[in-house]
Amino acid sequence: MRAVIVDCAIYRDGRRVEGPPDFSDALDEARGHGDAFLWIGLHEPSAKEFELVSSEFGLHALAVEDSLRAHQRPKLEVYDDSLFMVLKPVMYEPRSDTVTTEELMIFVGDSFVVTVRHGAGAPLAAVRERLEDEQDVLKHGPTAILYAVSDAVVDHYMDVAAELQTDLEELETEVFAPSGGDTKNTASRIYTFKRQVLEFRRATGPLAAPMERLAGSGLPFVQERSRPFFRDVSDHLTRANEQVEGLDRLLSDILSAHLAQMGVRQNDDMRKISAWAAMAAVPTMVAGIYGMNFQHMPELTWTWSYPVVIAVMAGIVFGLYRQFKRRGWL
């Protein structure tokens, strides 16, 4: 268990206090004081390891199953003895333009908070350090942990959306550059970028309903005084969702514009090929006529036949060239 327990601490009156090393004894001590609660953080526990925690804290079997599977949508479930919330922190790697999602489960109950983290990027260590410096927030009990973790995850959504916006502007500039449409992998890059935005959207979109419920009233284990804080998180999440939707629409427009550019370039190429083919057809036709093996043909014995025919072919080709040039085909 010590391998999966990241941290286990008792908080009383907004301060971290020393407690028993065993989480079972620590929970009993926290419940023995009306103003104390226990926060235990787990990292990718196995079924056997998590069974010890779930039995001690009285966690619901369905919530425990969801915590172990770690392939859940963001959601909020209310059980008799606890509140269960799933968050999906998002990480973005600018070098590879890759969005990765992790999972974070939070159990809030009577005098305890249990967090289960899957992945290495969830910001719980930073949240715990920040909360321990803000005693006024910790005084609100387990609700403060739920708010602080949700706020940290949603704020990071804003950071990731800003990074995606910057990279998308660079891609947009490249696509609309004079030679941007000639890049062979441009369409593939746009589609890959769209897939990353879709992955981001799967993390932010479903979280809107749970945050609205937390900002409302009537939820157990959530203090009424915390509603304004959750409304603030909900507002930030709305802005993040709007940014993600804007990125998705812009990517669709960029892809459509790129395909239209490719079609225009192909039409230009076809017009140029047709123009050159038309100009080449004139001398080919004249040379073909005079290359026929007939004994009686006009102008065969005329001294000026050759220069006249060459001049006529050159004049016709030049006239066609001027005409195509004037119409923008060449």
PDB file of N, CA and C in Angstrom, residues 248-318:
ATOM      1  N   ASP A 248     -12.103  23.724 -33.178  1.00  0.00           N
ATOM      2  CA  ASP A 248     -12.639  22.691 -34.053  1.00  0.00           C
ATOM      3  C   ASP A 248     -13.239  23.297 -35.315  1.00  0.00           C
ATOM      4  N   ARG A 249     -13.999  24.383 -35.163  1.00  0.00           N
ATOM      5  CA  ARG A 249     -14.592  25.036 -36.338  1.00  0.00           C
ATOM      6  C   ARG A 249     -13.512  25.620 -37.238  1.00  0.00           C
ATOM      7  N   LEU A 250     -12.505  26.246 -36.625  1.00  0.00           N
ATOM      8  CA  LEU A 250     -11.434  26.842 -37.421  1.00  0.00           C
ATOM      9  C   LEU A 250     -10.658  25.775 -38.188  1.00  0.00           C
ATOM     10  N   LEU A 251     -10.432  24.631 -37.562  1.00  0.00           N
ATOM     11  CA  LEU A 251      -9.743  23.544 -38.254  1.00  0.00           C
ATOM     12  C   LEU A 251     -10.558  23.044 -39.446  1.00  0.00           C
ATOM     13  N   SER A 252     -11.867  22.945 -39.267  1.00  0.00           N
ATOM     14  CA  SER A 252     -12.721  22.526 -40.384  1.00  0.00           C
ATOM     15  C   SER A 252     -12.651  23.532 -41.523  1.00  0.00           C
ATOM     16  N   ASP A 253     -12.647  24.824 -41.173  1.00  0.00           N
ATOM     17  CA  ASP A 253     -12.554  25.861 -42.207  1.00  0.00           C
ATOM     18  C   ASP A 253     -11.195  25.820 -42.904  1.00  0.00           C
ATOM     19  N   ILE A 254     -10.126  25.600 -42.135  1.00  0.00           N
ATOM     20  CA  ILE A 254      -8.794  25.540 -42.726  1.00  0.00           C
ATOM     21  C   ILE A 254      -8.690  24.346 -43.664  1.00  0.00           C
ATOM     22  N   LEU A 255      -9.228  23.208 -43.254  1.00  0.00           N
ATOM     23  CA  LEU A 255      -9.191  22.026 -44.103  1.00  0.00           C
ATOM     24  C   LEU A 255      -9.979  22.255 -45.388  1.00  0.00           C
ATOM     25  N   SER A 256     -11.152  22.877 -45.281  1.00  0.00           N
ATOM     26  CA  SER A 256     -11.950  23.169 -46.479  1.00  0.00           C
ATOM     27  C   SER A 256     -11.220  24.139 -47.391  1.00  0.00           C
ATOM     28  N   ALA A 257     -10.606  25.167 -46.787  1.00  0.00           N
ATOM     29  CA  ALA A 257      -9.858  26.136 -47.592  1.00  0.00           C
ATOM     30  C   ALA A 257      -8.666  25.486 -48.277  1.00  0.00           C
ATOM     31  N   HIS A 258      -7.993  24.587 -47.569  1.00  0.00           N
ATOM     32  CA  HIS A 258      -6.841  23.906 -48.161  1.00  0.00           C
ATOM     33  C   HIS A 258      -7.273  23.037 -49.342  1.00  0.00           C
ATOM     34  N   LEU A 259      -8.379  22.302 -49.179  1.00  0.00           N
ATOM     35  CA  LEU A 259      -8.870  21.473 -50.274  1.00  0.00           C
ATOM     36  C   LEU A 259      -9.310  22.332 -51.454  1.00  0.00           C
ATOM     37  N   ALA A 260      -9.914  23.487 -51.158  1.00  0.00           N
ATOM     38  CA  ALA A 260     -10.297  24.396 -52.243  1.00  0.00           C
ATOM     39  C   ALA A 260      -9.066  24.930 -52.969  1.00  0.00           C
ATOM     40  N   GLN A 261      -8.012  25.258 -52.206  1.00  0.00           N
ATOM     41  CA  GLN A 261      -6.775  25.711 -52.832  1.00  0.00           C
ATOM     42  C   GLN A 261      -6.198  24.639 -53.748  1.00  0.00           C
ATOM     43  N   MET A 262      -6.206  23.398 -53.264  1.00  0.00           N
ATOM     44  CA  MET A 262      -5.688  22.315 -54.080  1.00  0.00           C
ATOM     45  C   MET A 262      -6.506  22.154 -55.363  1.00  0.00           C
ATOM     46  N   GLY A 263      -7.826  22.310 -55.264  1.00  0.00           N
ATOM     47  CA  GLY A 263      -8.667  22.214 -56.458  1.00  0.00           C
ATOM     48  C   GLY A 263      -8.378  23.334 -57.445  1.00  0.00           C
ATOM     49  N   VAL A 264      -8.185  24.565 -56.928  1.00  0.00           N
ATOM     50  CA  VAL A 264      -7.868  25.697 -57.801  1.00  0.00           C
ATOM     51  C   VAL A 264      -6.530  25.480 -58.492  1.00  0.00           C
ATOM     52  N   ARG A 265      -5.542  24.993 -57.729  1.00  0.00           N
ATOM     53  CA  ARG A 265      -4.231  24.746 -58.333  1.00  0.00           C
ATOM     54  C   ARG A 265      -4.302  23.652 -59.404  1.00  0.00           C
ATOM     55  N   GLN A 266      -5.095  22.633 -59.137  1.00  0.00           N
ATOM     56  CA  GLN A 266      -5.244  21.582 -60.132  1.00  0.00           C
ATOM     57  C   GLN A 266      -5.925  22.108 -61.394  1.00  0.00           C
ATOM     58  N   ASN A 267      -6.919  22.988 -61.217  1.00  0.00           N
ATOM     59  CA  ASN A 267      -7.568  23.594 -62.386  1.00  0.00           C
ATOM     60  C   ASN A 267      -6.583  24.455 -63.169  1.00  0.00           C
ATOM     61  N   ASP A 268      -5.761  25.212 -62.460  1.00  0.00           N
ATOM     62  CA  ASP A 268      -4.743  26.018 -63.141  1.00  0.00           C
ATOM     63  C   ASP A 268      -3.776  25.137 -63.923  1.00  0.00           C
ATOM     64  N   ASP A 269      -3.362  24.038 -63.312  1.00  0.00           N
ATOM     65  CA  ASP A 269      -2.440  23.134 -64.007  1.00  0.00           C
ATOM     66  C   ASP A 269      -3.099  22.538 -65.254  1.00  0.00           C
ATOM     67  N   MET A 270      -4.370  22.169 -65.117  1.00  0.00           N
ATOM     68  CA  MET A 270      -5.056  21.594 -66.271  1.00  0.00           C
ATOM     69  C   MET A 270      -5.214  22.620 -67.388  1.00  0.00           C
ATOM     70  N   ARG A 271      -5.480  23.878 -67.057  1.00  0.00           N
ATOM     71  CA  ARG A 271      -5.596  24.908 -68.084  1.00  0.00           C
ATOM     72  C   ARG A 271      -4.262  25.140 -68.786  1.00  0.00           C
ATOM     73  N   LYS A 272      -3.171  25.141 -67.999  1.00  0.00           N
ATOM     74  CA  LYS A 272      -1.862  25.310 -68.620  1.00  0.00           C
ATOM     75  C   LYS A 272      -1.532  24.148 -69.559  1.00  0.00           C
ATOM     76  N   ILE A 273      -1.826  22.935 -69.082  1.00  0.00           N
ATOM     77  CA  ILE A 273      -1.570  21.769 -69.936  1.00  0.00           C
ATOM     78  C   ILE A 273      -2.409  21.839 -71.203  1.00  0.00           C
ATOM     79  N   SER A 274      -3.686  22.234 -71.074  1.00  0.00           N
ATOM     80  CA  SER A 274      -4.558  22.326 -72.238  1.00  0.00           C
ATOM     81  C   SER A 274      -4.068  23.399 -73.203  1.00  0.00           C
ATOM     82  N   ALA A 275      -3.595  24.532 -72.671  1.00  0.00           N
ATOM     83  CA  ALA A 275      -3.099  25.613 -73.528  1.00  0.00           C
ATOM     84  C   ALA A 275      -1.875  25.176 -74.313  1.00  0.00           C
ATOM     85  N   TRP A 276      -0.924  24.555 -73.626  1.00  0.00           N
ATOM     86  CA  TRP A 276       0.283  24.095 -74.325  1.00  0.00           C
ATOM     87  C   TRP A 276      -0.049  23.002 -75.335  1.00  0.00           C
ATOM     88  N   ALA A 277      -1.004  22.142 -74.973  1.00  0.00           N
ATOM     89  CA  ALA A 277      -1.411  21.093 -75.913  1.00  0.00           C
ATOM     90  C   ALA A 277      -2.065  21.689 -77.154  1.00  0.00           C
ATOM     91  N   ALA A 278      -2.868  22.749 -76.988  1.00  0.00           N
ATOM     92  CA  ALA A 278      -3.513  23.403 -78.132  1.00  0.00           C
ATOM     93  C   ALA A 278      -2.483  24.057 -79.049  1.00  0.00           C
ATOM     94  N   MET A 279      -1.475  24.699 -78.424  1.00  0.00           N
ATOM     95  CA  MET A 279      -0.439  25.326 -79.244  1.00  0.00           C
ATOM     96  C   MET A 279       0.400  24.287 -79.965  1.00  0.00           C
ATOM     97  N   ALA A 280       0.649  23.155 -79.330  1.00  0.00           N
ATOM     98  CA  ALA A 280       1.427  22.101 -79.986  1.00  0.00           C
ATOM     99  C   ALA A 280       0.627  21.400 -81.077  1.00  0.00           C
ATOM    100  N   ALA A 281      -0.699  21.466 -81.003  1.00  0.00           N
ATOM    101  CA  ALA A 281      -1.535  20.767 -81.987  1.00  0.00           C
ATOM    102  C   ALA A 281      -1.479  21.425 -83.362  1.00  0.00           C
ATOM    103  N   VAL A 282      -1.295  22.774 -83.394  1.00  0.00           N
ATOM    104  CA  VAL A 282      -1.308  23.484 -84.678  1.00  0.00           C
ATOM    105  C   VAL A 282      -0.138  23.056 -85.576  1.00  0.00           C
ATOM    106  N   PRO A 283       1.128  23.164 -85.108  1.00  0.00           N
ATOM    107  CA  PRO A 283       2.221  22.700 -85.981  1.00  0.00           C
ATOM    108  C   PRO A 283       2.159  21.202 -86.263  1.00  0.00           C
ATOM    109  N   THR A 284       1.640  20.442 -85.289  1.00  0.00           N
ATOM    110  CA  THR A 284       1.510  19.004 -85.523  1.00  0.00           C
ATOM    111  C   THR A 284       0.533  18.728 -86.666  1.00  0.00           C
ATOM    112  N   MET A 285      -0.548  19.476 -86.704  1.00  0.00           N
ATOM    113  CA  MET A 285      -1.548  19.286 -87.756  1.00  0.00           C
ATOM    114  C   MET A 285      -0.987  19.679 -89.123  1.00  0.00           C
ATOM    115  N   VAL A 286      -0.332  20.859 -89.203  1.00  0.00           N
ATOM    116  CA  VAL A 286       0.204  21.323 -90.483  1.00  0.00           C
ATOM    117  C   VAL A 286       1.295  20.379 -90.984  1.00  0.00           C
ATOM    118  N   ALA A 287       2.212  20.005 -90.040  1.00  0.00           N
ATOM    119  CA  ALA A 287       3.275  19.079 -90.432  1.00  0.00           C
ATOM    120  C   ALA A 287       2.710  17.731 -90.835  1.00  0.00           C
ATOM    121  N   GLY A 288       1.620  17.321 -90.235  1.00  0.00           N
ATOM    122  CA  GLY A 288       0.996  16.053 -90.593  1.00  0.00           C
ATOM    123  C   GLY A 288       0.404  16.094 -91.988  1.00  0.00           C
ATOM    124  N   ILE A 289      -0.188  17.230 -92.340  1.00  0.00           N
ATOM    125  CA  ILE A 289      -0.775  17.355 -93.690  1.00  0.00           C
ATOM    126  C   ILE A 289       0.304  17.293 -94.759  1.00  0.00           C
ATOM    127  N   TYR A 290       1.354  18.094 -94.557  1.00  0.00           N
ATOM    128  CA  TYR A 290       2.404  18.134 -95.575  1.00  0.00           C
ATOM    129  C   TYR A 290       3.337  16.931 -95.502  1.00  0.00           C
ATOM    130  N   GLY A 291       3.159  16.111 -94.520  1.00  0.00           N
ATOM    131  CA  GLY A 291       3.953  14.883 -94.459  1.00  0.00           C
ATOM    132  C   GLY A 291       3.277  13.696 -95.113  1.00  0.00           C
ATOM    133  N   MET A 292       2.065  13.915 -95.636  1.00  0.00           N
ATOM    134  CA  MET A 292       1.366  12.820 -96.306  1.00  0.00           C
ATOM    135  C   MET A 292       2.027  12.510 -97.660  1.00  0.00           C
ATOM    136  N   ASN A 293       2.086  11.275 -98.047  1.00  0.00           N
ATOM    137  CA  ASN A 293       2.798  10.818 -99.248  1.00  0.00           C
ATOM    138  C   ASN A 293       1.872  10.780-100.472  1.00  0.00           C
ATOM    139  N   PHE A 294       1.383  11.960-100.852  1.00  0.00           N
ATOM    140  CA  PHE A 294       0.604  12.067-102.072  1.00  0.00           C
ATOM    141  C   PHE A 294       1.452  12.752-103.143  1.00  0.00           C
ATOM    142  N   GLN A 295       1.282  12.337-104.352  1.00  0.00           N
ATOM    143  CA  GLN A 295       2.110  12.892-105.433  1.00  0.00           C
ATOM    144  C   GLN A 295       1.648  14.281-105.832  1.00  0.00           C
ATOM    145  N   HIS A 296       0.361  14.491-105.869  1.00  0.00           N
ATOM    146  CA  HIS A 296      -0.167  15.780-106.308  1.00  0.00           C
ATOM    147  C   HIS A 296      -0.705  16.540-105.084  1.00  0.00           C
ATOM    148  N   MET A 297       0.065  17.439-104.564  1.00  0.00           N
ATOM    149  CA  MET A 297      -0.337  18.299-103.441  1.00  0.00           C
ATOM    150  C   MET A 297       0.033  19.730-103.780  1.00  0.00           C
ATOM    151  N   PRO A 298      -0.802  20.714-103.409  1.00  0.00           N
ATOM    152  CA  PRO A 298      -0.505  22.117-103.745  1.00  0.00           C
ATOM    153  C   PRO A 298       0.731  22.621-103.011  1.00  0.00           C
ATOM    154  N   GLU A 299       1.398  23.543-103.609  1.00  0.00           N
ATOM    155  CA  GLU A 299       2.555  24.257-103.077  1.00  0.00           C
ATOM    156  C   GLU A 299       3.772  23.360-102.854  1.00  0.00           C
ATOM    157  N   LEU A 300       3.781  22.131-103.332  1.00  0.00           N
ATOM    158  CA  LEU A 300       4.943  21.276-103.089  1.00  0.00           C
ATOM    159  C   LEU A 300       6.158  21.752-103.876  1.00  0.00           C
ATOM    160  N   THR A 301       5.918  22.277-105.033  1.00  0.00           N
ATOM    161  CA  THR A 301       7.026  22.719-105.888  1.00  0.00           C
ATOM    162  C   THR A 301       7.276  24.211-105.798  1.00  0.00           C
ATOM    163  N   TRP A 302       6.532  24.876-104.914  1.00  0.00           N
ATOM    164  CA  TRP A 302       6.685  26.338-104.777  1.00  0.00           C
ATOM    165  C   TRP A 302       7.937  26.626-103.972  1.00  0.00           C
ATOM    166  N   THR A 303       8.741  27.600-104.383  1.00  0.00           N
ATOM    167  CA  THR A 303      10.023  27.886-103.730  1.00  0.00           C
ATOM    168  C   THR A 303       9.839  28.376-102.306  1.00  0.00           C
ATOM    169  N   TRP A 304       8.794  29.170-102.062  1.00  0.00           N
ATOM    170  CA  TRP A 304       8.584  29.765-100.731  1.00  0.00           C
ATOM    171  C   TRP A 304       7.630  28.935 -99.843  1.00  0.00           C
ATOM    172  N   SER A 305       7.369  27.735-100.217  1.00  0.00           N
ATOM    173  CA  SER A 305       6.424  26.913 -99.437  1.00  0.00           C
ATOM    174  C   SER A 305       6.909  26.698 -98.001  1.00  0.00           C
ATOM    175  N   TYR A 306       8.145  26.286 -97.859  1.00  0.00           N
ATOM    176  CA  TYR A 306       8.642  25.961 -96.508  1.00  0.00           C
ATOM    177  C   TYR A 306       8.620  27.166 -95.568  1.00  0.00           C
ATOM    178  N   PRO A 307       9.238  28.329 -95.972  1.00  0.00           N
ATOM    179  CA  PRO A 307       9.197  29.467 -95.035  1.00  0.00           C
ATOM    180  C   PRO A 307       7.787  29.967 -94.771  1.00  0.00           C
ATOM    181  N   VAL A 308       6.915  29.884 -95.788  1.00  0.00           N
ATOM    182  CA  VAL A 308       5.544  30.356 -95.561  1.00  0.00           C
ATOM    183  C   VAL A 308       4.826  29.459 -94.552  1.00  0.00           C
ATOM    184  N   VAL A 309       4.986  28.150 -94.718  1.00  0.00           N
ATOM    185  CA  VAL A 309       4.325  27.231 -93.776  1.00  0.00           C
ATOM    186  C   VAL A 309       4.863  27.425 -92.361  1.00  0.00           C
ATOM    187  N   ILE A 310       6.180  27.581 -92.229  1.00  0.00           N
ATOM    188  CA  ILE A 310       6.768  27.806 -90.910  1.00  0.00           C
ATOM    189  C   ILE A 310       6.251  29.099 -90.317  1.00  0.00           C
ATOM    190  N   ALA A 311       6.159  30.137 -91.128  1.00  0.00           N
ATOM    191  CA  ALA A 311       5.668  31.428 -90.641  1.00  0.00           C
ATOM    192  C   ALA A 311       4.213  31.347 -90.213  1.00  0.00           C
ATOM    193  N   VAL A 312       3.413  30.625 -91.012  1.00  0.00           N
ATOM    194  CA  VAL A 312       1.997  30.471 -90.650  1.00  0.00           C
ATOM    195  C   VAL A 312       1.858  29.720 -89.333  1.00  0.00           C
ATOM    196  N   MET A 313       2.616  28.645 -89.161  1.00  0.00           N
ATOM    197  CA  MET A 313       2.545  27.886 -87.905  1.00  0.00           C
ATOM    198  C   MET A 313       2.985  28.740 -86.731  1.00  0.00           C
ATOM    199  N   ALA A 314       4.091  29.480 -86.899  1.00  0.00           N
ATOM    200  CA  ALA A 314       4.579  30.343 -85.815  1.00  0.00           C
ATOM    201  C   ALA A 314       3.570  31.432 -85.484  1.00  0.00           C
ATOM    202  N   GLY A 315       2.934  31.999 -86.529  1.00  0.00           N
ATOM    203  CA  GLY A 315       1.947  33.052 -86.285  1.00  0.00           C
ATOM    204  C   GLY A 315       0.739  32.532 -85.529  1.00  0.00           C
ATOM    205  N   ILE A 316       0.252  31.344 -85.934  1.00  0.00           N
ATOM    206  CA  ILE A 316      -0.915  30.777 -85.243  1.00  0.00           C
ATOM    207  C   ILE A 316      -0.576  30.442 -83.790  1.00  0.00           C
ATOM    208  N   VAL A 317       0.592  29.835 -83.569  1.00  0.00           N
ATOM    209  CA  VAL A 317       0.995  29.482 -82.207  1.00  0.00           C
ATOM    210  C   VAL A 317       1.154  30.745 -81.359  1.00  0.00           C
ATOM    211  N   PHE A 318       1.764  31.800 -81.936  1.00  0.00           N
ATOM    212  CA  PHE A 318       1.926  33.048 -81.187  1.00  0.00           C
ATOM    213  C   PHE A 318       0.572  33.667 -80.858  1.00  0.00           C
TER     214      PHE A 318
END
